[in-house]
Short mmCIF file of C-alpha atoms in Angstrom, two decimals:
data_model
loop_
_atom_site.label_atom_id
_atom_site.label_comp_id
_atom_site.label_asym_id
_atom_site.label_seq_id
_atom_site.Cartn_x
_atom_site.Cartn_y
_atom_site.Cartn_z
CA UNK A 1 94.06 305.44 -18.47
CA UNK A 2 97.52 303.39 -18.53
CA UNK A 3 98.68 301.26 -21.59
CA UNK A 4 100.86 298.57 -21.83
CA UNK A 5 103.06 300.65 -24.48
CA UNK A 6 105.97 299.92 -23.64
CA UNK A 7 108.27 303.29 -23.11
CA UNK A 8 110.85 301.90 -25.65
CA UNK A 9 108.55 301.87 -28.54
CA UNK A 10 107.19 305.63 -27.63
CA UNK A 11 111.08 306.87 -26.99
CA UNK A 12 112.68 304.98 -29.10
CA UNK A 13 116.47 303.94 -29.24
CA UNK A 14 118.95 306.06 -27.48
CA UNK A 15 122.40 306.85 -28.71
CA UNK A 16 125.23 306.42 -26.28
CA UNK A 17 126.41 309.76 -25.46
CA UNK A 18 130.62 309.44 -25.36
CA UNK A 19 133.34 310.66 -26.04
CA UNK A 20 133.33 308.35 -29.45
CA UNK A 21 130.16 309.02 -29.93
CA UNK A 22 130.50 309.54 -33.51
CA UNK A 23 132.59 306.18 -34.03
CA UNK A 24 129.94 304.39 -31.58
CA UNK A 25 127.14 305.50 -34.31
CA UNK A 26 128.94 304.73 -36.90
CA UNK A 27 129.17 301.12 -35.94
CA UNK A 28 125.49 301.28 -34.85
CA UNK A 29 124.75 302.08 -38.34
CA UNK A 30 127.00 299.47 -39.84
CA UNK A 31 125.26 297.04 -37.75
CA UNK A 32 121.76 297.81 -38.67
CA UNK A 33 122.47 298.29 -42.07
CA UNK A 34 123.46 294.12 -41.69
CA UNK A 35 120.12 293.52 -39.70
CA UNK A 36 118.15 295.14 -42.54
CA UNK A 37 119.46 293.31 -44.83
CA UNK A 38 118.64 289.67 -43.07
CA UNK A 39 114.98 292.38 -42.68
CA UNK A 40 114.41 292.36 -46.60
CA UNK A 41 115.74 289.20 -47.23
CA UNK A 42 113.30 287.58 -44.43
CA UNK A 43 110.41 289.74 -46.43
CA UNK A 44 111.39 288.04 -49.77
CA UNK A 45 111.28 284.96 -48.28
CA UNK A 46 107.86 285.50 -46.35
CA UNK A 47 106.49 286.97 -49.57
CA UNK A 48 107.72 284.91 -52.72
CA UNK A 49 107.85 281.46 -51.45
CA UNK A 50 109.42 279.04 -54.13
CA UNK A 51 112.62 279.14 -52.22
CA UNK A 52 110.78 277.83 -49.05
CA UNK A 53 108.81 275.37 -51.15
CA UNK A 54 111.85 274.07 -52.32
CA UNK A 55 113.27 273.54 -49.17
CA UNK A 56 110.19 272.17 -47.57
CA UNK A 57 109.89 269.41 -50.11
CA UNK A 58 113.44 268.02 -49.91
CA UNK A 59 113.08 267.88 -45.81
CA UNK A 60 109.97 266.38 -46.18
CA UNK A 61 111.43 263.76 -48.10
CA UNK A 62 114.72 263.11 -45.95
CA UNK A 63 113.73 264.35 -42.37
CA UNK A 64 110.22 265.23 -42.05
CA UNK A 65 110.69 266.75 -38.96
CA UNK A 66 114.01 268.26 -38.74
CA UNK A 67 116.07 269.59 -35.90
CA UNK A 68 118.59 272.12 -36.29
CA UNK A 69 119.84 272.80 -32.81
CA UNK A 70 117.16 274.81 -31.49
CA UNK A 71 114.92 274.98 -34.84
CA UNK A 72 112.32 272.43 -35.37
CA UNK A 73 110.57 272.52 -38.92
CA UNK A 74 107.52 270.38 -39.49
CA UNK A 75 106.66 268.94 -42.89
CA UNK A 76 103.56 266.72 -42.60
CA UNK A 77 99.86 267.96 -41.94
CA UNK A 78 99.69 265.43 -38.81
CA UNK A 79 102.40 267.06 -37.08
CA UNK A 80 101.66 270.55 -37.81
CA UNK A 81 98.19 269.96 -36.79
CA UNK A 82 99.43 268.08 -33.55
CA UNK A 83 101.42 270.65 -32.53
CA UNK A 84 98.56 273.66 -33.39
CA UNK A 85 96.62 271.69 -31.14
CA UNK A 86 98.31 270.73 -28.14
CA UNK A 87 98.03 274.29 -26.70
CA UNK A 88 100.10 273.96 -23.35
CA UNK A 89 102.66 272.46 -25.15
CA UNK A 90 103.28 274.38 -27.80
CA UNK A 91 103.07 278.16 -26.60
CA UNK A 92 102.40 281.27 -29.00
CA UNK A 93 102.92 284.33 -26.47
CA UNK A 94 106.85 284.54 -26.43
CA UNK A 95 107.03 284.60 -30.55
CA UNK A 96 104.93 287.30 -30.96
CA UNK A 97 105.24 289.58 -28.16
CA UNK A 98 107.92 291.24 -29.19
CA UNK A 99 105.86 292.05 -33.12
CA UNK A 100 103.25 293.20 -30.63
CA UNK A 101 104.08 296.37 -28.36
CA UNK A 102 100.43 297.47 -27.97
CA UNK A 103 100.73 294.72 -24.63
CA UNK A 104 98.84 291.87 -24.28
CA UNK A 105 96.11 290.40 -26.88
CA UNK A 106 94.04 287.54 -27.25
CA UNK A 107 96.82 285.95 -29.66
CA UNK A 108 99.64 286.04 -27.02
CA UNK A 109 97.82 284.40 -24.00
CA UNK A 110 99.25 281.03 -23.70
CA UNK A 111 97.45 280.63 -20.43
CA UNK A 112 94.48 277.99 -21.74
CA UNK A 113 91.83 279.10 -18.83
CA UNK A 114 92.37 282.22 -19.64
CA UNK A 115 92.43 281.71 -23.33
CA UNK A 116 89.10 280.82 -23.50
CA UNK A 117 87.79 283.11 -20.99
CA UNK A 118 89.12 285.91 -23.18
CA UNK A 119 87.98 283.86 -26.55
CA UNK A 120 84.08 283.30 -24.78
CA UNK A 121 83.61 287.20 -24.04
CA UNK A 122 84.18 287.84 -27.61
CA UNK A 123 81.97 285.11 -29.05
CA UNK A 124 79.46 286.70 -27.09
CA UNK A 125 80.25 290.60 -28.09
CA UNK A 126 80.02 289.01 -31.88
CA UNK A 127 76.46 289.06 -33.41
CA UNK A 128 76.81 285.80 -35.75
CA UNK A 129 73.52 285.55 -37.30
CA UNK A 130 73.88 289.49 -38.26
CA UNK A 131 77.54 290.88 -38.69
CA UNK A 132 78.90 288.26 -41.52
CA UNK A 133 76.05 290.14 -43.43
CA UNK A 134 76.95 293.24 -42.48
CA UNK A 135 80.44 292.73 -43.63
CA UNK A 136 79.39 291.03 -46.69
CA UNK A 137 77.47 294.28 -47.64
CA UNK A 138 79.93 296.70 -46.81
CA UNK A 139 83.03 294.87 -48.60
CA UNK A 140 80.64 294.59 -51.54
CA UNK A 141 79.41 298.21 -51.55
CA UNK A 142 82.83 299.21 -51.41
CA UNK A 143 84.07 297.21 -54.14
CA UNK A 144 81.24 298.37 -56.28
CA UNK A 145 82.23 302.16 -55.99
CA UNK A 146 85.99 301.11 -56.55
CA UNK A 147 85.78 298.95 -59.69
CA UNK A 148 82.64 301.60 -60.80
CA UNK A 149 85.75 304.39 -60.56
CA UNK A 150 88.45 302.26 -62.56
CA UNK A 151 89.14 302.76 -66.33
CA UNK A 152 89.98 299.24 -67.25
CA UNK A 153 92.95 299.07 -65.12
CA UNK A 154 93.01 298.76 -60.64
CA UNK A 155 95.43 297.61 -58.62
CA UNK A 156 93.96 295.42 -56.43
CA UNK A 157 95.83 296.40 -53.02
CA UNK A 158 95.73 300.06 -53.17
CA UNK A 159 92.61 300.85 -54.63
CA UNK A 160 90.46 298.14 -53.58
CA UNK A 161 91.59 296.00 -50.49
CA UNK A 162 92.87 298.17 -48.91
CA UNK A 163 90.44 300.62 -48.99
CA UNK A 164 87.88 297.51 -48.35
CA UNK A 165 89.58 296.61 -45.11
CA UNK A 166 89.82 300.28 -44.02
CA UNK A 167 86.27 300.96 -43.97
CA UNK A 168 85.42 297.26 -42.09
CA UNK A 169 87.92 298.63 -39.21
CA UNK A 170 85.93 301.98 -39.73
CA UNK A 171 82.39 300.76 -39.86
CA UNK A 172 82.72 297.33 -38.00
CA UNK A 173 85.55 297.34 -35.84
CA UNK A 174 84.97 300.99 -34.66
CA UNK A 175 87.93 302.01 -35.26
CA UNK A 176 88.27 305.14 -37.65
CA UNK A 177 90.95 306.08 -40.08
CA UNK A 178 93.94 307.32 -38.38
CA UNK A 179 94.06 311.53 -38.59
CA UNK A 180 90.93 311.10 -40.72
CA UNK A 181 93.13 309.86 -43.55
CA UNK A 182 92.50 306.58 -45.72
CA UNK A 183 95.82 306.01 -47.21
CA UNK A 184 97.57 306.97 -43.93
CA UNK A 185 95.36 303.79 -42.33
CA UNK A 186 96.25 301.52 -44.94
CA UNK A 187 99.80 302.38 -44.55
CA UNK A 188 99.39 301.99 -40.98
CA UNK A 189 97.94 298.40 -41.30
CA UNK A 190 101.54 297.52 -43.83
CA UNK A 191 103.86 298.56 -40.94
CA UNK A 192 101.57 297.04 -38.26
CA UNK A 193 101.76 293.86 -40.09
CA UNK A 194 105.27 294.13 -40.65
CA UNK A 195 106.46 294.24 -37.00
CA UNK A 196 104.19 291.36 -36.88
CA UNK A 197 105.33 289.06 -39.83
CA UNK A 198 109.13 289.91 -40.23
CA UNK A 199 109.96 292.11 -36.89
CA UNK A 200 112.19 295.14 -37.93
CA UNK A 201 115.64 295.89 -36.37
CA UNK A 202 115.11 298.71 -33.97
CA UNK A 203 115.78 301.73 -35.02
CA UNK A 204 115.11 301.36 -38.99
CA UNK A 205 112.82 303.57 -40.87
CA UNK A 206 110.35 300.05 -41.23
CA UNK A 207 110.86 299.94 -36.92
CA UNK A 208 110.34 304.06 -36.74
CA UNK A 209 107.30 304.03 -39.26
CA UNK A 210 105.37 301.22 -37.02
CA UNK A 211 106.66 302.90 -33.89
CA UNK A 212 104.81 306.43 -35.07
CA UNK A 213 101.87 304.22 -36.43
CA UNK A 214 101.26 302.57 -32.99
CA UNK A 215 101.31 305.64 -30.82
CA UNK A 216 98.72 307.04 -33.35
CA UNK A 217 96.64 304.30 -33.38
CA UNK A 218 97.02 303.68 -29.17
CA UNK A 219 95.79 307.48 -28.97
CA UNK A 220 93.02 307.12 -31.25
CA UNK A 221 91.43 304.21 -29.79
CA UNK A 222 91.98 306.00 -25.99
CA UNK A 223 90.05 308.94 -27.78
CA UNK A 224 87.47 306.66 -29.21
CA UNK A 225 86.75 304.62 -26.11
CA UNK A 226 86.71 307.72 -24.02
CA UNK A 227 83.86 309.14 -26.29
CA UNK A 228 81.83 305.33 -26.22
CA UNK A 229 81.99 305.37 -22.70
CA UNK A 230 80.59 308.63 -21.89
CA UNK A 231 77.77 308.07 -24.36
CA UNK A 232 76.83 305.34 -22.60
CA UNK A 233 77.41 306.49 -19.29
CA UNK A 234 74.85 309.20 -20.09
CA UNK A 235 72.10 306.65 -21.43
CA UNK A 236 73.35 308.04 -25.42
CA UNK A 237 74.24 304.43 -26.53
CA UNK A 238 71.23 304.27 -29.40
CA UNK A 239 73.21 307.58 -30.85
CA UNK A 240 76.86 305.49 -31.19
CA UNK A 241 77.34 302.94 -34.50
CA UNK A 242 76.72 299.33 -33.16
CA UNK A 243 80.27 298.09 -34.03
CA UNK A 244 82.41 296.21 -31.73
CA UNK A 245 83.75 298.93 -30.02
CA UNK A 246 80.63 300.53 -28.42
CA UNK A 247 80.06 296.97 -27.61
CA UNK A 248 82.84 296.12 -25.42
CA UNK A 249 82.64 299.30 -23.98
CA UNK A 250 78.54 298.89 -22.90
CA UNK A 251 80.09 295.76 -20.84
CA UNK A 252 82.74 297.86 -19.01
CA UNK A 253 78.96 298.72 -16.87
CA UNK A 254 77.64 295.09 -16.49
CA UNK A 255 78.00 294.03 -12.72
CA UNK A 256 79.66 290.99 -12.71
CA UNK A 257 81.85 291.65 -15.32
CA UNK A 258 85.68 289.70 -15.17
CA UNK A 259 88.48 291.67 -13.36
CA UNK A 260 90.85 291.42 -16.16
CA UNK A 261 88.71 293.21 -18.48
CA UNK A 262 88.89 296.90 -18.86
CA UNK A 263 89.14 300.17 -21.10
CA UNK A 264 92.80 299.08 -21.90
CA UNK A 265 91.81 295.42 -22.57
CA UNK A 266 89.69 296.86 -25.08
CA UNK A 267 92.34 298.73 -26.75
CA UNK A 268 94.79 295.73 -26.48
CA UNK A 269 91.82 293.71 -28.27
CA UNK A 270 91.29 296.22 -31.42
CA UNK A 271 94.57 297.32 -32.00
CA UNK A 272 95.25 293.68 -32.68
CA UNK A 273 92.43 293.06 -34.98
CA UNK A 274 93.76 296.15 -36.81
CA UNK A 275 97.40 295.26 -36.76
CA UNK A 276 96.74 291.17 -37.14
CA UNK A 277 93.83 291.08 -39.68
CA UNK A 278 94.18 293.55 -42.15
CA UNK A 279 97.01 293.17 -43.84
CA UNK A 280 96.39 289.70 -43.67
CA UNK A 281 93.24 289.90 -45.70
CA UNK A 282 94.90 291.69 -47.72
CA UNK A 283 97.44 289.65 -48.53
CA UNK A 284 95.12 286.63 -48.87
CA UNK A 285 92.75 288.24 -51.31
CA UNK A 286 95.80 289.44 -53.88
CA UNK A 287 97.42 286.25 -53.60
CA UNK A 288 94.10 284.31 -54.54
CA UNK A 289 93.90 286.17 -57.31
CA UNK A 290 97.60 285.86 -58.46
CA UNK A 291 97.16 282.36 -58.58
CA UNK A 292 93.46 282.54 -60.29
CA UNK A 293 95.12 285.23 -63.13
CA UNK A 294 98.27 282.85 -63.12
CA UNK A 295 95.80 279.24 -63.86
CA UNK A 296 93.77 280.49 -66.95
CA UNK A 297 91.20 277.57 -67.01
CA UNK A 298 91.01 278.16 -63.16
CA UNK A 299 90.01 281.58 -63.56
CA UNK A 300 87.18 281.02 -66.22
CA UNK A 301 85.63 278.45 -63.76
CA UNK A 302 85.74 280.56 -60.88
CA UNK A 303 83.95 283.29 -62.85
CA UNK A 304 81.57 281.04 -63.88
CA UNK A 305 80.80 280.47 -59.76
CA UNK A 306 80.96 283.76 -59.30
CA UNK A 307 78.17 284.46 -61.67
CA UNK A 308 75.96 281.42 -60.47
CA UNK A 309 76.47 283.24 -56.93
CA UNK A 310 74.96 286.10 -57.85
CA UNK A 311 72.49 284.25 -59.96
CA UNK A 312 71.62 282.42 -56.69
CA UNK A 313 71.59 285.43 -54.54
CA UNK A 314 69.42 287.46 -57.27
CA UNK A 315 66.45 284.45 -57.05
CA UNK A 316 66.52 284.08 -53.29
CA UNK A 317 65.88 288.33 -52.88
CA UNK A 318 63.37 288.08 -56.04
CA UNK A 319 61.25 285.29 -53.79
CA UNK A 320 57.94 287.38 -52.92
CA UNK A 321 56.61 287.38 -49.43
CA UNK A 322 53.70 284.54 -50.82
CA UNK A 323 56.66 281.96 -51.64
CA UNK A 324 55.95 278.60 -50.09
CA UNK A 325 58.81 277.95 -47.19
CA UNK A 326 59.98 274.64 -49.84
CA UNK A 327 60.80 277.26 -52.66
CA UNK A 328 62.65 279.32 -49.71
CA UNK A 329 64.70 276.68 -48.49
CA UNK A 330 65.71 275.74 -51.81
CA UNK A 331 66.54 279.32 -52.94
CA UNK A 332 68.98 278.91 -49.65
CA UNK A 333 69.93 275.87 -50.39
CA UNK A 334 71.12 276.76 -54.06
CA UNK A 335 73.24 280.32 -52.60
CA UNK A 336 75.19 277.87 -49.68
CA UNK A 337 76.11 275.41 -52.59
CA UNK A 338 77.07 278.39 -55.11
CA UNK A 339 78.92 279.86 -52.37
CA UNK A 340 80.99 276.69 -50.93
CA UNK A 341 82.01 275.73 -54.74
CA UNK A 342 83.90 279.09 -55.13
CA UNK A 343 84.78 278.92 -51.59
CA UNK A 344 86.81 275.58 -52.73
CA UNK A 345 88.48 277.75 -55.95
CA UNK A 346 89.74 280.54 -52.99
CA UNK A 347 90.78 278.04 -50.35
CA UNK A 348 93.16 276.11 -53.52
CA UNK A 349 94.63 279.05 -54.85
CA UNK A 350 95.47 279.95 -51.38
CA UNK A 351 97.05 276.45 -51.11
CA UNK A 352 99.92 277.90 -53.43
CA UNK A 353 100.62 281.35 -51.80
CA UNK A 354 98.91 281.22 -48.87
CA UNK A 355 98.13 284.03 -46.44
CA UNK A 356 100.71 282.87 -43.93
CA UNK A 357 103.25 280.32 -44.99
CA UNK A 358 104.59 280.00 -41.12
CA UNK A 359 102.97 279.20 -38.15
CA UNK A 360 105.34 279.93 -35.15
CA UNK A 361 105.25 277.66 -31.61
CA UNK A 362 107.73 277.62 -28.98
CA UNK A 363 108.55 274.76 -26.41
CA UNK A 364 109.11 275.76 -23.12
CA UNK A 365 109.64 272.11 -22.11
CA UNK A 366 110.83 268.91 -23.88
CA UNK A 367 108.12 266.98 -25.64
CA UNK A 368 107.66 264.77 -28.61
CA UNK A 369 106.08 265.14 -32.01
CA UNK A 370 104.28 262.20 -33.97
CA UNK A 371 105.08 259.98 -31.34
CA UNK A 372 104.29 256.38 -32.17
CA UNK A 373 105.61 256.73 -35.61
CA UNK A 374 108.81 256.15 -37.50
CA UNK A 375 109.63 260.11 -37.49
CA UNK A 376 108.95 260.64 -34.02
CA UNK A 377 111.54 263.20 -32.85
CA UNK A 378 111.90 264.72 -28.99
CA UNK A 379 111.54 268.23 -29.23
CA UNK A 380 114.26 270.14 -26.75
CA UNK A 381 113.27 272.20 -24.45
CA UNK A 382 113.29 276.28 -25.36
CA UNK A 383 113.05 274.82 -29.17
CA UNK A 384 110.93 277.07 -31.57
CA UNK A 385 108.73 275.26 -33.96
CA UNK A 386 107.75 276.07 -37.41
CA UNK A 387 104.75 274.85 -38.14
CA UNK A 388 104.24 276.20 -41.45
CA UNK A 389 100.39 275.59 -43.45
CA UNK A 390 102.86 276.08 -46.65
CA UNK A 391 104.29 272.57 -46.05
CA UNK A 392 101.43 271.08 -44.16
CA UNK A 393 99.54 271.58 -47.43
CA UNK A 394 101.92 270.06 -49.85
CA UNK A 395 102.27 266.94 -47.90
CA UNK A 396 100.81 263.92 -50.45
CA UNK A 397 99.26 262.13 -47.65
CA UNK A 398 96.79 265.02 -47.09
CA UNK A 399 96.92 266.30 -50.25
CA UNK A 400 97.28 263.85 -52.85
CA UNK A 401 99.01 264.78 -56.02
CA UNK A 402 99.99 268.31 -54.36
CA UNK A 403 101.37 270.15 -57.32
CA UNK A 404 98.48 269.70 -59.12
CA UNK A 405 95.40 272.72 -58.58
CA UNK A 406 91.96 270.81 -57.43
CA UNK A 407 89.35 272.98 -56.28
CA UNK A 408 87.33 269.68 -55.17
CA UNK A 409 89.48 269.22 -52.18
CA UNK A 410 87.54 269.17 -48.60
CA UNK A 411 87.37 272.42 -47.05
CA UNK A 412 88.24 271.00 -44.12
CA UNK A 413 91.87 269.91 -45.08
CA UNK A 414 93.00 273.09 -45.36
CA UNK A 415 94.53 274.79 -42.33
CA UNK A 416 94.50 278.73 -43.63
CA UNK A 417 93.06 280.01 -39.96
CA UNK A 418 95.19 277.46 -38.43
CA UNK A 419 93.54 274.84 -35.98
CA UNK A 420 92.98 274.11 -32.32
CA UNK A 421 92.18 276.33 -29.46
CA UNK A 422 94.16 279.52 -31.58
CA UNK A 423 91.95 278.70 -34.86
CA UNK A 424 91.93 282.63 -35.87
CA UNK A 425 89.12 284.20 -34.33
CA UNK A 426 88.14 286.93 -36.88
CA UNK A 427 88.21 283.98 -39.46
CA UNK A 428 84.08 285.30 -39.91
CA UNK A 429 85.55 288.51 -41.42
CA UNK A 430 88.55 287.67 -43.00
CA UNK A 431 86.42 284.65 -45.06
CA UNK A 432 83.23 286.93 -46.03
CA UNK A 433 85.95 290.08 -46.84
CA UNK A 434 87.96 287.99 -49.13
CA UNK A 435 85.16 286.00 -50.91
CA UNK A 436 83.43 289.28 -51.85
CA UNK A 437 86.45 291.40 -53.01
CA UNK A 438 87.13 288.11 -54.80
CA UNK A 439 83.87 287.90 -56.16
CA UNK A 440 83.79 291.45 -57.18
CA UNK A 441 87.29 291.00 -59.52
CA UNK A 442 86.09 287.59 -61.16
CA UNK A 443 82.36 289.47 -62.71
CA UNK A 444 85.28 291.51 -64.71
CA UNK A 445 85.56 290.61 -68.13
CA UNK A 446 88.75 290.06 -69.51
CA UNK A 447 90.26 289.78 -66.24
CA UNK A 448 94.22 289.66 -66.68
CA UNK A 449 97.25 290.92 -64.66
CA UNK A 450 99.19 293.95 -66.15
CA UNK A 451 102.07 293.99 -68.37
CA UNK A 452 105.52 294.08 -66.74
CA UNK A 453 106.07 294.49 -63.26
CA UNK A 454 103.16 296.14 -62.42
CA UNK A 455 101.26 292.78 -62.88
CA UNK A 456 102.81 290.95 -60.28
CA UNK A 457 102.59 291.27 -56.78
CA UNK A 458 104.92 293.85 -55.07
CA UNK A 459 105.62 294.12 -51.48
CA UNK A 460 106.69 296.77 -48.48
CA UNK A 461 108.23 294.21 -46.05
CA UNK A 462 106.18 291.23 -46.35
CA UNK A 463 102.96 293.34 -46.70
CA UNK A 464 101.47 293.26 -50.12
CA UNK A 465 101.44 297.72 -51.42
CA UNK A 466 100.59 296.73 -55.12
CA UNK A 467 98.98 294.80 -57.81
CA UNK A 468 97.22 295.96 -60.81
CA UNK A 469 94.88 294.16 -63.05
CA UNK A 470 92.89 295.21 -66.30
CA UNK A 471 89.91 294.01 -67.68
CA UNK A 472 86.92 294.85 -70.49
CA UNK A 473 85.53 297.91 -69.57
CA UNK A 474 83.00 297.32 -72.76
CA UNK A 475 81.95 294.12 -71.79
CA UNK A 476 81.59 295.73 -68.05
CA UNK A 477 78.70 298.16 -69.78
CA UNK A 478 77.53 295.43 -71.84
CA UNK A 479 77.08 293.53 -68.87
CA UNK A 480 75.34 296.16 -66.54
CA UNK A 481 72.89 296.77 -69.44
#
């Protein structure tokens, strides 16, 4: 089967072979030794955001929607929503092409027909009365055995969200640890993500590692597909996992299926979700907590919700079969409510550090932005757009009083799966994943970041590799008795 790999990213760069070679490296090396340094310096900027807050807030004040030649940066909710929503436009596909040599994907189809063609399959692959529960069970099994292995001390990334997002690309995604090994996965999604985020020069040890990464993952996937598809070629589909792999693959045999889709589509379509979502989760979940650990009156009210949830969840199971459909609906009732209130604690810790600060757009013709207002501006043609949620949510006319934490904000003004036609897809998984490994951390007694500079959040690129907490391990046993 072909790929849309592209050669380049299998090969790699070539060295000119000339007479000065040697010299001709040399100021190869010079060079990229510059372009990794604008690399990590990009990274620190995705990653620890005061500077762009800082920056943000005094163009929002004088010029809240700047132009710097070709560079448009947005400031105000309005026009960051405006421009997230005007889909032919605004175009996504040329930005992140290049952070995304697996070919194609959902994400880089600025086509709209197409866009939702692709977008409708999917919705209909997805099982949405069943597989938020699934994941919900699975992220919270997981977490169980993690925080049941740790001594009072975890870091967060390595030995629980990571491992949490592994086994959803494992056990919902279908798509198994690469060469069997855990670690070598998560690593996998940090480089993935990486390429993605903050795209390495080419030819750096951050460009190589992704590089090796995607051929392993593109070969895995072929393997994996290869093995669906005979299964269910030979009538053996009860014997595969019901994950979304075996059931893209059952519709490569429907009749009428559309011409575009195919084995490869389906690789296109998972590699994504691996090299998109996890990290991203990831990143979300440690940098709710941060801010949670960082806000201690926060944090006591969120575990407070956290224990009502399960409170909530414990009386709706304990309802016997003879309970009257009033007492059932209330039970439900009681779990949505318990769940939304600590749903509003994630979403406004998120505010501060959220999971991407930058939302990239690119204009392929001239347009304008907020027109019929004051700051109305005429975006150039070929201009790329930042549309950043970082800003959008620290504008005072969406969110009054912005420096100030208020988990009684609408859900709905937040813009953390962005909006429009490209509102994230896998938003269903990334939500339920990073409200239960959230969940699981709060029910910690004690809960408190480490000393020194293992208790703050550390970064390979702009992919979070480390944060450790500690909590009570008494008051854990106390609490379990």
């Amino acid at each position: 089967m072909g790929t849309n790999v592209p050669e380049s990213m299998v090969e790699g760069p070539r060295w000119r072979a000339t007479d000065s070679g040697s010299l001709t490296r040399c100021v190869e090396k010079i060079s990229l030794a510059r372009q990794m340094a604008g690399y990590r310096f990009s990274s620190y900027i995705f990653s620890h955001l005061w500077l762009l807050k800082i920056v943000l807030t005094v163009l929002r004040r004088v010029r809240p929607i700047s132009i710097f030649g070709k560079l448009v940066i947005l400031t105000k909710m309005s026009d960051v929503r405006e421009v997230l929503n005007r889909f032919d436009d605004f175009t996504l596909g040329e930005v992140i092409e290049p952070g995304m040599p697996w070919g194609p994907f959902l994400m880089t189809v600025d086509w709209s027909e197409q866009h939702q063609r692709e977008r409708k399959l999917l919705q209909n692959v997805v099982k949405r009365d069943v597989d938020p529960l699934t994941i919900k069970r699975t992220v919270a099994e997981e977490c169980r055995e993690r925080i049941a292995a740790a001594n009072g001390k975890i870091d967060m990334v390595a030995e629980l969200a990571e491992p949490v997002v592994v086994r959803i690309a494992a056990d919902y995604f279908g798509v198994p640890p690469l060469k069997g090994d855990k670690r070598s996965m998560a690593r996998a999604t940090r480089n993935l993500a990486g390429i993605i985020m903050v795209n390495p020069p080419v030819g750096s040890q951050p460009w190589i590692d992704s590089r090796d990464d995607m051929i392993s993952l593109t070969q895995l996937l072929l393997e994996e597909i290869a093995v669906s598809k005979s299964s269910i070629t030979t009538s053996h589909q009860s014997n595969l996992p019901d994950n979304l792999l075996t059931r893209l693959t059952a519709l490569l045999n429907v009749g009428d299926k559309p011409n575009w889709f195919d084995e490869d589509w389906i690789r296109r379509y998972l590699t994504g979700l691996v090299a998109t979502g996890l990290a991203t989760v990831v990143r979300g979940t440690a940098h709710t907590v941060d801010q949670l650990v960082a806000r201690p009156e926060a944090l006591r009210e969120a575990q407070k919700l956290a224990v009502a949830l399960d409170r909530a969840e414990a009386h709706e199971q304990s309802l016997e079969s003879t309970a009257s459909e009033g007492d059932r609906k209330s039970a439900e009732k009681r779990v949505r409510q318990s769940q939304d209130a600590l749903a509003h604690y994630i979403y406004e810790a998120l505010r501060f550090r959220p999971m991407l600060p930058l939302l990239v757009r690119d204009a392929p013709r001239e347009a304008v932005i907020a027109n019929g207002t004051k700051r109305a501006r005429v975006v150039p043609s070929g201009a790329r757009i930042l549309a950043g949620p970082l800003a959008a949510m620290f504008d005072q006319d969406a969110f009054p009083r912005p420096w100030r934490f208020d988990p009684k904000r609408p859900i709905e003004s937040y813009i953390h799966f962005g909006d429009g036609e490209r509102r994230c897809f896998g938003k269903y998984v990334a939500e339920n994943a990073l409200m239960e490994m959230v969940r699981a951390l709060l029910r910690l007694p004690d809960l408190a970041r480490a000393s020194g500079r293992d208790g703050q959040v550390r970064y390979e690129g702009p992919a979070p590799c480390s944060f450790v907490l500690t909590f009570n391990t008494q008051a854990v046993g106390a609490q379990e008795r």
